[in-house]
Short mmCIF file of C-alpha atoms in Angstrom, two decimals:
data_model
loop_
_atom_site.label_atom_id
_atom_site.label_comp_id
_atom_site.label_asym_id
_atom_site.label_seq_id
_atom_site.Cartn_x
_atom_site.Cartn_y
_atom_site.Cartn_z
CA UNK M 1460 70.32 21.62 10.04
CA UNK M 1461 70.29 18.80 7.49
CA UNK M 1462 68.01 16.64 9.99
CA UNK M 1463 66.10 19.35 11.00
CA UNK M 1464 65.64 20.02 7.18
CA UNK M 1465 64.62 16.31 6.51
CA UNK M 1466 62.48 16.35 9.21
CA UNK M 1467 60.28 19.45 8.39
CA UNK M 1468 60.03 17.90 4.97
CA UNK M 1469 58.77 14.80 6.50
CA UNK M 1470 56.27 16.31 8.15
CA UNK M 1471 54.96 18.51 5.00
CA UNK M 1472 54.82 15.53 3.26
CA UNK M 1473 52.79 13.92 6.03
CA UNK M 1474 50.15 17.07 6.30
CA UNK M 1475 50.16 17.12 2.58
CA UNK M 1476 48.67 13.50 2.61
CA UNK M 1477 46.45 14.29 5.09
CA UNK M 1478 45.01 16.90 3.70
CA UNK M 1479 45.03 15.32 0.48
CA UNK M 1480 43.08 12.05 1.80
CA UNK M 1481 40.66 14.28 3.67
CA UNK M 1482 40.15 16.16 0.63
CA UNK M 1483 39.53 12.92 -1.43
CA UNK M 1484 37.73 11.93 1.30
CA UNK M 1485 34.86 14.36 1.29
CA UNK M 1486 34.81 14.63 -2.53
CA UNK M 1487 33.82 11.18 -2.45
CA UNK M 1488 31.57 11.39 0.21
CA UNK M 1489 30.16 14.75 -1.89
CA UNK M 1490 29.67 12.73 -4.48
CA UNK M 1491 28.47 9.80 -2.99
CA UNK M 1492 25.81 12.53 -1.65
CA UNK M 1493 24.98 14.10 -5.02
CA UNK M 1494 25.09 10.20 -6.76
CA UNK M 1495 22.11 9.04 -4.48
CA UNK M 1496 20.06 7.23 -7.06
CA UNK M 1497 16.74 8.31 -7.83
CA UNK M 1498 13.13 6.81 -8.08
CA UNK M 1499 10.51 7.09 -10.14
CA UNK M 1500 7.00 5.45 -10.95
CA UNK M 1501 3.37 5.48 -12.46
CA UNK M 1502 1.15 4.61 -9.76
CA UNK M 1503 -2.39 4.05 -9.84
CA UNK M 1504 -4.40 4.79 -6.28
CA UNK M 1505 -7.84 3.44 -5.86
CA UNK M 1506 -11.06 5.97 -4.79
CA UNK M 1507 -14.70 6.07 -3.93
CA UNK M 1508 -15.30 7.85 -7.20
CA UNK M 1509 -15.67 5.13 -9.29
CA UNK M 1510 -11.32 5.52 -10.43
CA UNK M 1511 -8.43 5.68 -9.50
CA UNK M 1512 -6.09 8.50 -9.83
CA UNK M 1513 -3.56 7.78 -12.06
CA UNK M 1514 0.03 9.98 -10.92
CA UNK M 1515 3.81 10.23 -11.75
CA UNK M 1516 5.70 10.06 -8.59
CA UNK M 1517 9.47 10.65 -8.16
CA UNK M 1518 11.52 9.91 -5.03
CA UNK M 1519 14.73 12.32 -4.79
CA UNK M 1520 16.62 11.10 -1.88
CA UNK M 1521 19.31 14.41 -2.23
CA UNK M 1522 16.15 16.57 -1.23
CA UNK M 1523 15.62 15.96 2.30
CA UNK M 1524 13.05 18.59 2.86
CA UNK M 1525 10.78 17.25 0.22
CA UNK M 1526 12.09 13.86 -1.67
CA UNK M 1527 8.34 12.90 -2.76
CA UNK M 1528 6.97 14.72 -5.61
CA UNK M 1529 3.65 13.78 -7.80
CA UNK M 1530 2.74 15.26 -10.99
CA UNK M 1531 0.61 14.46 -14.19
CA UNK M 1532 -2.54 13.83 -11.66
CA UNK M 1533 -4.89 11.60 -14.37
CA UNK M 1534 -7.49 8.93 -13.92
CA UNK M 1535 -8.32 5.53 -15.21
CA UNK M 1536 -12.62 5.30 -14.46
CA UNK M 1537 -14.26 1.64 -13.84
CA UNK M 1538 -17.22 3.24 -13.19
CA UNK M 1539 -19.40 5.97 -11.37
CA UNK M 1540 -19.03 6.88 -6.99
CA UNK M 1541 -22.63 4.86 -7.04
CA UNK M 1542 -21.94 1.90 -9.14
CA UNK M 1543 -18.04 1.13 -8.55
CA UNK M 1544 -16.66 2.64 -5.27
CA UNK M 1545 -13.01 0.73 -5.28
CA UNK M 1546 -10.64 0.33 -2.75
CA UNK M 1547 -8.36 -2.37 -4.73
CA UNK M 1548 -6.03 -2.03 -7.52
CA UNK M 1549 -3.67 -5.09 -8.78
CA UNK M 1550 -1.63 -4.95 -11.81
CA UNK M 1551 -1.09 -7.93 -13.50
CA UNK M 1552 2.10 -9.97 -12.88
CA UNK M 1553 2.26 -11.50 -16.16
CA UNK M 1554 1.13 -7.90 -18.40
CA UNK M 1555 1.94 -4.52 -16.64
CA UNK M 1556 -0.64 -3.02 -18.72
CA UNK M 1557 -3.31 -4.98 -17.13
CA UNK M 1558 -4.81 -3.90 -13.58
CA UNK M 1559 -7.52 -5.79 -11.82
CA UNK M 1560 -10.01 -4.33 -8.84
CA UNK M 1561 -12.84 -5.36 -6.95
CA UNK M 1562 -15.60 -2.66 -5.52
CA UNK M 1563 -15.70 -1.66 -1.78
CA UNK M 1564 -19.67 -0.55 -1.81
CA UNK M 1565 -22.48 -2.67 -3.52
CA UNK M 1566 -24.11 -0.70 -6.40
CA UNK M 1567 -27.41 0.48 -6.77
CA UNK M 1568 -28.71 -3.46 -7.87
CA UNK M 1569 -26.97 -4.37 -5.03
CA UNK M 1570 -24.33 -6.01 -6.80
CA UNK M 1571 -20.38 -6.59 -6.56
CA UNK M 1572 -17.85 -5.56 -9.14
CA UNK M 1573 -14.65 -7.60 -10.23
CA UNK M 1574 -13.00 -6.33 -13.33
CA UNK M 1575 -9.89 -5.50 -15.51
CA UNK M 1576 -8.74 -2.55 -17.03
CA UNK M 1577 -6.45 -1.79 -19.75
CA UNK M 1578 -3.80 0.72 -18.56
CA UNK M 1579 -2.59 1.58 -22.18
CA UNK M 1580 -6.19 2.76 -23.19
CA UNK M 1581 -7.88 3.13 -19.75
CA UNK M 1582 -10.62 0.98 -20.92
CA UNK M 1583 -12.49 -1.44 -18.90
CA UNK M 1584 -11.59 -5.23 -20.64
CA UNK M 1585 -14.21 -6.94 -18.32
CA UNK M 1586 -16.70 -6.20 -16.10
CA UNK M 1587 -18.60 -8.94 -13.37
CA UNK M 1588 -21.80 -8.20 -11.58
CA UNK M 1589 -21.37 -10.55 -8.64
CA UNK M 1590 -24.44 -11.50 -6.19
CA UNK M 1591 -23.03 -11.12 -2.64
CA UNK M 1592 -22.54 -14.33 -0.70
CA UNK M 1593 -25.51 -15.46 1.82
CA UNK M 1594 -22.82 -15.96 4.38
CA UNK M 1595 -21.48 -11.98 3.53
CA UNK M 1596 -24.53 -10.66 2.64
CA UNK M 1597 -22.71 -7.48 1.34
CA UNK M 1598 -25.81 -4.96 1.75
CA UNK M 1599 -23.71 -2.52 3.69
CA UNK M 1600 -19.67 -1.98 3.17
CA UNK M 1601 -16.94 -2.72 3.89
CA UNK M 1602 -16.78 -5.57 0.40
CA UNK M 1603 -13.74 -6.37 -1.63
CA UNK M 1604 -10.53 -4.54 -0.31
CA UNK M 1605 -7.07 -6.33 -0.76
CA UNK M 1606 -6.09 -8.79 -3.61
CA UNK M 1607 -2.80 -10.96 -4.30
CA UNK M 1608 -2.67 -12.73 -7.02
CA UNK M 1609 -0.97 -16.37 -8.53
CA UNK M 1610 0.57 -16.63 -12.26
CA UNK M 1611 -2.91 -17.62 -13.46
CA UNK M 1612 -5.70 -16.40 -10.54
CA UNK M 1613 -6.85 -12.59 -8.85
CA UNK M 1614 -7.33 -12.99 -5.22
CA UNK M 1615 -9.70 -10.12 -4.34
CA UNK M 1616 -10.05 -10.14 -0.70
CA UNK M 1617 -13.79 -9.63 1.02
CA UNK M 1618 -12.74 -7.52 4.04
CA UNK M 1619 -16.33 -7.84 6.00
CA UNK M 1620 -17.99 -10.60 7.76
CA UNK M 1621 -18.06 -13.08 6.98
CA UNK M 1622 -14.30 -12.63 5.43
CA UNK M 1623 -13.23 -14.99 2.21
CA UNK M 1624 -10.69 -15.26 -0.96
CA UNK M 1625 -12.14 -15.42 -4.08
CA UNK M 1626 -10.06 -17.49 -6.51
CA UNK M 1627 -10.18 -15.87 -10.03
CA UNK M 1628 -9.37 -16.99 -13.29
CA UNK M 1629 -7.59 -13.88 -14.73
CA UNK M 1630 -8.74 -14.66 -18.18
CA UNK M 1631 -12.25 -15.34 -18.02
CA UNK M 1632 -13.37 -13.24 -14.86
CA UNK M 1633 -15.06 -16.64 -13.55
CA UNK M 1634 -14.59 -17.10 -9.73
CA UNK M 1635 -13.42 -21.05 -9.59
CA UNK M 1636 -13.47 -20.99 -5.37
CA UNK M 1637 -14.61 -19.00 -2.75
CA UNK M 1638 -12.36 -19.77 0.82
CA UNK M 1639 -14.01 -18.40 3.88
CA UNK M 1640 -11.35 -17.57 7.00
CA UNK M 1641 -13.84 -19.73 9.04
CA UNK M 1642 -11.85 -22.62 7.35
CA UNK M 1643 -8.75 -21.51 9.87
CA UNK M 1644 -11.24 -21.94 13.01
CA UNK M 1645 -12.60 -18.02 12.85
CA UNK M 1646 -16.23 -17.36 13.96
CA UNK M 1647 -18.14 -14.70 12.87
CA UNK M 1648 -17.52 -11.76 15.83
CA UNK M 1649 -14.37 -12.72 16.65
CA UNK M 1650 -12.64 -10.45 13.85
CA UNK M 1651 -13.35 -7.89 12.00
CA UNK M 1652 -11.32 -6.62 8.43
CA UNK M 1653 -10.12 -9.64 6.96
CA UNK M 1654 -7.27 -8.48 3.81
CA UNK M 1655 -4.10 -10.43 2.12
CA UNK M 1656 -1.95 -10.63 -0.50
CA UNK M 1657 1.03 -13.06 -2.06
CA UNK M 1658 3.95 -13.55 -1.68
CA UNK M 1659 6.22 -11.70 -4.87
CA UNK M 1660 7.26 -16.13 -5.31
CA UNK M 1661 3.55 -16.65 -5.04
CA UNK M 1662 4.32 -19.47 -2.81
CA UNK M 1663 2.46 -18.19 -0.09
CA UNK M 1664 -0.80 -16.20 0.46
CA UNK M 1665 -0.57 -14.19 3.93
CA UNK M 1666 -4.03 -13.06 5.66
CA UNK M 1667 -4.02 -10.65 8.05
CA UNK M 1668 -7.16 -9.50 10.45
CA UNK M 1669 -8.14 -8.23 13.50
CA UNK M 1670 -9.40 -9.76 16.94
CA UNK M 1671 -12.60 -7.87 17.71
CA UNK M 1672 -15.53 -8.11 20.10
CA UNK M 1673 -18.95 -6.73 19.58
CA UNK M 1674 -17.51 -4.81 16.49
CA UNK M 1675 -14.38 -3.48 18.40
CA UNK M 1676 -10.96 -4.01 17.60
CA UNK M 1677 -8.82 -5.49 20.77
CA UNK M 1678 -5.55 -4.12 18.91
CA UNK M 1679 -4.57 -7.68 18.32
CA UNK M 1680 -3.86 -8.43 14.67
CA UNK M 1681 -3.36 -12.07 13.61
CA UNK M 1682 -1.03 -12.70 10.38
CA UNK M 1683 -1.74 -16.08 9.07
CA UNK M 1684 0.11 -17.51 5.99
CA UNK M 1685 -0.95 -20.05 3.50
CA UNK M 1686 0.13 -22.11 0.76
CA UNK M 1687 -0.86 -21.24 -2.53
CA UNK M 1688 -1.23 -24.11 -4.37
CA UNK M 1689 -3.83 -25.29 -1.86
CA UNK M 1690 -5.66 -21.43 -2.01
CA UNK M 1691 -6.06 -22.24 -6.05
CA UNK M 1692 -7.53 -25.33 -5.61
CA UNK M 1693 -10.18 -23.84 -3.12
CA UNK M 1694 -8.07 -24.73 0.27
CA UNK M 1695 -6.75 -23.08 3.06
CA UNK M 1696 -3.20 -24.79 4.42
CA UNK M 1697 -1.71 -22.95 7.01
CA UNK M 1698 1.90 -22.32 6.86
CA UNK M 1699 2.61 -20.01 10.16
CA UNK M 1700 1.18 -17.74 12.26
CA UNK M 1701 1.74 -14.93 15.03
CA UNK M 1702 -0.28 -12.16 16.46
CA UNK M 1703 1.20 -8.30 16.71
CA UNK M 1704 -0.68 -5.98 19.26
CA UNK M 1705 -1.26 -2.58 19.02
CA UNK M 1706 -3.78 0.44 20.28
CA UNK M 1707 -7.82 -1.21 20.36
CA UNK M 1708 -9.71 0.20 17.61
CA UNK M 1709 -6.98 2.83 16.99
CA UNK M 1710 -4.17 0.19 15.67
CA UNK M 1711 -6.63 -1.99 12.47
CA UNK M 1712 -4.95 -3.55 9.56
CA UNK M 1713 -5.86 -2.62 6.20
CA UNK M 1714 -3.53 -3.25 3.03
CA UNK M 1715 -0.19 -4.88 3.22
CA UNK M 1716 2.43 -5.59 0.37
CA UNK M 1717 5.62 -7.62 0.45
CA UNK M 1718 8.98 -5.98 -0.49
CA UNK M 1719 10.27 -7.03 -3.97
CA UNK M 1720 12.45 -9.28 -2.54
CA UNK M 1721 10.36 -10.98 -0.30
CA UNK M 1722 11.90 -10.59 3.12
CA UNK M 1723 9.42 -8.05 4.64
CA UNK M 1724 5.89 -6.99 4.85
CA UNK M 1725 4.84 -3.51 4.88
CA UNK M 1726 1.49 -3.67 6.73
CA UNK M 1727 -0.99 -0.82 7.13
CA UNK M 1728 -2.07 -0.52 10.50
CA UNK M 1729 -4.38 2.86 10.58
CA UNK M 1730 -2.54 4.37 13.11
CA UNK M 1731 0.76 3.12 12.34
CA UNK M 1732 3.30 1.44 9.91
CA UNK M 1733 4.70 -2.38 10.78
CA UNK M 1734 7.29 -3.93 8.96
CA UNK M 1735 7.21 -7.29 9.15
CA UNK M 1736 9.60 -10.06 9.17
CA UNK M 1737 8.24 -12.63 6.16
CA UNK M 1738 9.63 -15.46 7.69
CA UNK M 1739 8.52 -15.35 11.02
CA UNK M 1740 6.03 -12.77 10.73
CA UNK M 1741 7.65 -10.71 13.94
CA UNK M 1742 7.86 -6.78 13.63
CA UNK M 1743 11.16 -5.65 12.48
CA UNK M 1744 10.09 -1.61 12.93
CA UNK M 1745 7.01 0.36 13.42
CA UNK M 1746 6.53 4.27 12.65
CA UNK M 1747 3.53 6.18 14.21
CA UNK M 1748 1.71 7.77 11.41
CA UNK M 1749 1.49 11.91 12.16
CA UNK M 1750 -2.13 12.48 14.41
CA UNK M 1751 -5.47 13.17 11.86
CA UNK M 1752 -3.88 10.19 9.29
CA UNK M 1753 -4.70 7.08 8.72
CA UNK M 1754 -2.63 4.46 6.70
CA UNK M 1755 -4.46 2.19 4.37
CA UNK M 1756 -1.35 0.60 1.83
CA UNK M 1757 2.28 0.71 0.89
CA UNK M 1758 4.21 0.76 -2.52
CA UNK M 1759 7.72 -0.04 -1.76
CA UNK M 1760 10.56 0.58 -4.43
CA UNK M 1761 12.10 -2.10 -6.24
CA UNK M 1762 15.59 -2.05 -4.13
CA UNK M 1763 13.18 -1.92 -1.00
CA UNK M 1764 15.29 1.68 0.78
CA UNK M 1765 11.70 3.12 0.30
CA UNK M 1766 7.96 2.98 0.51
CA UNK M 1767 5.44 5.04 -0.51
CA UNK M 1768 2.07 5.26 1.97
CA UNK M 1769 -1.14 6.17 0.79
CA UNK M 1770 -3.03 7.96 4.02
CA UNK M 1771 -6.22 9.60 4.57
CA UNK M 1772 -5.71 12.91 6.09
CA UNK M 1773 -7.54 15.99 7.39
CA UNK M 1774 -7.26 18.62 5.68
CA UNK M 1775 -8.71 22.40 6.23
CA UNK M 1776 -11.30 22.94 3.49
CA UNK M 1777 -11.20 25.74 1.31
CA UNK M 1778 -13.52 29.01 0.59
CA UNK M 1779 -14.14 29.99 -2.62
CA UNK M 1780 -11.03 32.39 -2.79
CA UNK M 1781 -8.91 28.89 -2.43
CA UNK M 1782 -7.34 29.60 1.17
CA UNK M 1783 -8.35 27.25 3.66
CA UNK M 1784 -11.55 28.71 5.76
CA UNK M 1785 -10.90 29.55 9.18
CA UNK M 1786 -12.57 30.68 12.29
CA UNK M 1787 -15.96 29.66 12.79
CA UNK M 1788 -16.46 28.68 9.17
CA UNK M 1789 -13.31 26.18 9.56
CA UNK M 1790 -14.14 22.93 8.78
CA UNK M 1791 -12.01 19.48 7.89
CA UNK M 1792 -12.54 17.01 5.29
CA UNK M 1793 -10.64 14.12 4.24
CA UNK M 1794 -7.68 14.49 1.69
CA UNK M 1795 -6.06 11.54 -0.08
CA UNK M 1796 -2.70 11.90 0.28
CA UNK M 1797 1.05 10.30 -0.35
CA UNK M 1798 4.05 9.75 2.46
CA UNK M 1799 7.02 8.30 2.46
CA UNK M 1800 9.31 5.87 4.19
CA UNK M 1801 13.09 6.07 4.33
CA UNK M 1802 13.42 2.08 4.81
CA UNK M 1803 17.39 2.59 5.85
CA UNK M 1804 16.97 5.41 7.84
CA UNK M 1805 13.80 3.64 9.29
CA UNK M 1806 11.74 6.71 9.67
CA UNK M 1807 8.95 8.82 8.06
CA UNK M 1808 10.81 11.41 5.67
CA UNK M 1809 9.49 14.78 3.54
CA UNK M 1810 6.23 16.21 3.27
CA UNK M 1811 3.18 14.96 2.45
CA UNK M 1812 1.57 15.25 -1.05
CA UNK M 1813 -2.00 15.28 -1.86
CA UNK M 1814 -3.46 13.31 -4.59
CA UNK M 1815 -7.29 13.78 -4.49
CA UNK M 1816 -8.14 17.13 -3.18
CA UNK M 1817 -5.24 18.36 -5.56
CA UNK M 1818 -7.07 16.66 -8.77
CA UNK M 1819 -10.17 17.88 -7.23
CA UNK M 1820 -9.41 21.05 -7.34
CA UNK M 1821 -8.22 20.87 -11.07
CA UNK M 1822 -11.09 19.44 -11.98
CA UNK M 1823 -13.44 21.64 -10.74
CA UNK M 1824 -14.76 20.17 -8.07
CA UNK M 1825 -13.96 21.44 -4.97
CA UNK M 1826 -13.75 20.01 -1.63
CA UNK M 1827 -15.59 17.30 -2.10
CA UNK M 1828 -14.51 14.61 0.48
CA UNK M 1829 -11.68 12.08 -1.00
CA UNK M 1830 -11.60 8.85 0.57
CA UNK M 1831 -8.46 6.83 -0.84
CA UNK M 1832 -6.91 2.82 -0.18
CA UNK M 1833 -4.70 0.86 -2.38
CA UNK M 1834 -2.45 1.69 -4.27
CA UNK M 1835 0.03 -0.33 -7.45
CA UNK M 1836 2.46 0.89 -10.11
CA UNK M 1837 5.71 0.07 -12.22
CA UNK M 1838 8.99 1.19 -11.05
CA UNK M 1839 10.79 2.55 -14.03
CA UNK M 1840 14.63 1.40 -14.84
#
């Protein structure tokens, strides 16, 4: 009896700890659930309207269904849809209250914009009339698109042909060089969208565009990297290079951004998301973006788990009653709108939210057609 007794004991005390280390078990891993840290950001997402919409977003990785939210839609204006279509914002490295951009569309003098606003006030600081380039002539778009950026220069990026850098002094507005990608042995007609950024070191400039003949995209995309200091003093010295393929004239780079941390490149690809080894420039993961969508920049958090995508989408237009028309009066237009991308999970996660028609709306103005591209902010602590 006595061992049977000890043994039964034994036993209890062995199901006891079980259960007890299961139960501690998945109270940790509850909490561990509920404790998944939170994002959130002030973002600023460049428009044809002459501003870009100004939004707070908030990543909540505990809501699977629908982790993205925006609210407080706003604005910060550079200008009017006819004088300063933009596609490029750029805060400031130095002064997160400072955001550069470059226009997209010549305005009516047939003039190029560079400026800098003053995020505090919304106020323009400085604004540049530029003459377009005899090389780029600039009378029909695509202009400026991407930017980078060193500790003392903007780097707008002209995305048409023929494709250059402008180096920037960020004080005085004054261009000090323009570097043409014809420098790295590229002939008019052999590419088409030229864009780029820095590195977060700003070590490195990368430039990325795509092979093309007679105006087509091939679906090959060349990444090129260069070295800074030479890009400041006017000169392109190239670092390393590779070429990622994707669908022709489906699969055409737009935006990219580094991760805070500098080991990968999030590159807009239209139809598709690449991330991008820094180092050796190879793809590390690509996501299909959802058919009617087109990807044109990222904004990844600070710990890099996340990125938000700024995407053009169709959307069903509305009737005057505010439901979305249907039957033979259905129509699409284009909606600005905001995904998001679960870097660990390495997939496209949530709904999607919509930053311009929603403003639209608010504002009064319909369904006018929203045509976003980049997009910047501050991560808040």
């Amino acid at each position: 009896m006595k061992k049977r007794a000890v043994l039964c004991v034994a036993l209890l005390a062995v199901v006891l700890c079980a259960y007890a280390a299961f139960t501690l078990l998945d109270s940790k891993t509850s909490l561990a659930t509920a404790a998944k840290k939170a994002y959130s950001a002030t973002v600023y997402i460049a428009g044809h309207g002459g501003h870009f919409a100004k939004a707070e977003v908030t990543i909540d990785p505990n809501n699977a269904d629908d982790p993205l939210k925006v609210a407080n839609l706003d604005r910060v204006v550079i200008g009017t849809s006819k004088t300063h279509p933009t596609h490029d914002t750029r805060i400031d490295s130095e002064d997160s209250n400072t955001m550069f951009w470059s226009t997209y569309i010549a305005d009516p003098d047939g003039k190029m914009h560079i400026g800098k606003s003053d995020l505090k006030t919304g106020n323009v600081i400085k604004d540049v009339a530029l003459t377009p380039d005899a090389k780029a002539p600039g009378k029909k778009p695509p202009l400026y698109c991407a930017s980078g950026q060193s500790k003392s220069f903007y780097m707008p990026v002209f995305m048409g042909t023929e494709g250059y850098v402008d180096v920037v002094d960020k004080k005085s507005l004054q261009n000090k060089h323009r570097v043409f990608v014809s420098d790295l042995g590229y002939k008019s007609g052999t590419y088409k969208f030229v864009h780029g950024t820095n590195s977060p070191d700003m070590k490195k400039f990368l430039i990325v565009l795509n092979q093309a003949a007679e105006g087509k995209g091939n679906g090959k995309v060349d990444f090129i990297l260069v070295d800074m200091a030479a890009l400041e003093q006017g000169k392109l010295k190239e670092l390393a290079r590779n070429t990622l393929s994707g669908e022709p004239e489906k699969t055409l780079t737009f935006r990219q951004t580094y991760s805070p941390d500098g080991k990968y490149i999030y590159q807009s690809a239209g139809d598709r998301l690449w991330v991008v080894d820094a180092a050796t420039l190879k793809m590390v993961d690509e996501k299909m973006i959802p058919e009617g969508g087109q990807l044109h920049d990222t904004f990844p958090t600070a710990d890099n788990k996340y990125a938000v995508l700024t995407v053009r989408s169709l959307a069903p237009a509305c009737g005057a009653d505010g439901m979305p028309m249907t039957g033979e009066k259905q129509k699409d237009i284009t909606d600005g709108t905001l995904m998001l991308y679960d870097g660990d999970a390495k997939k496209l996660v949530g709904k999607t939210s919509s930053i311009c028609q929603a403003c639209h709306k608010g504002m009064g103005l319909g369904d006018k057609v929203a045509i976003l591209c980049g997009i910047d902010g501050t991560w808040k602590k």
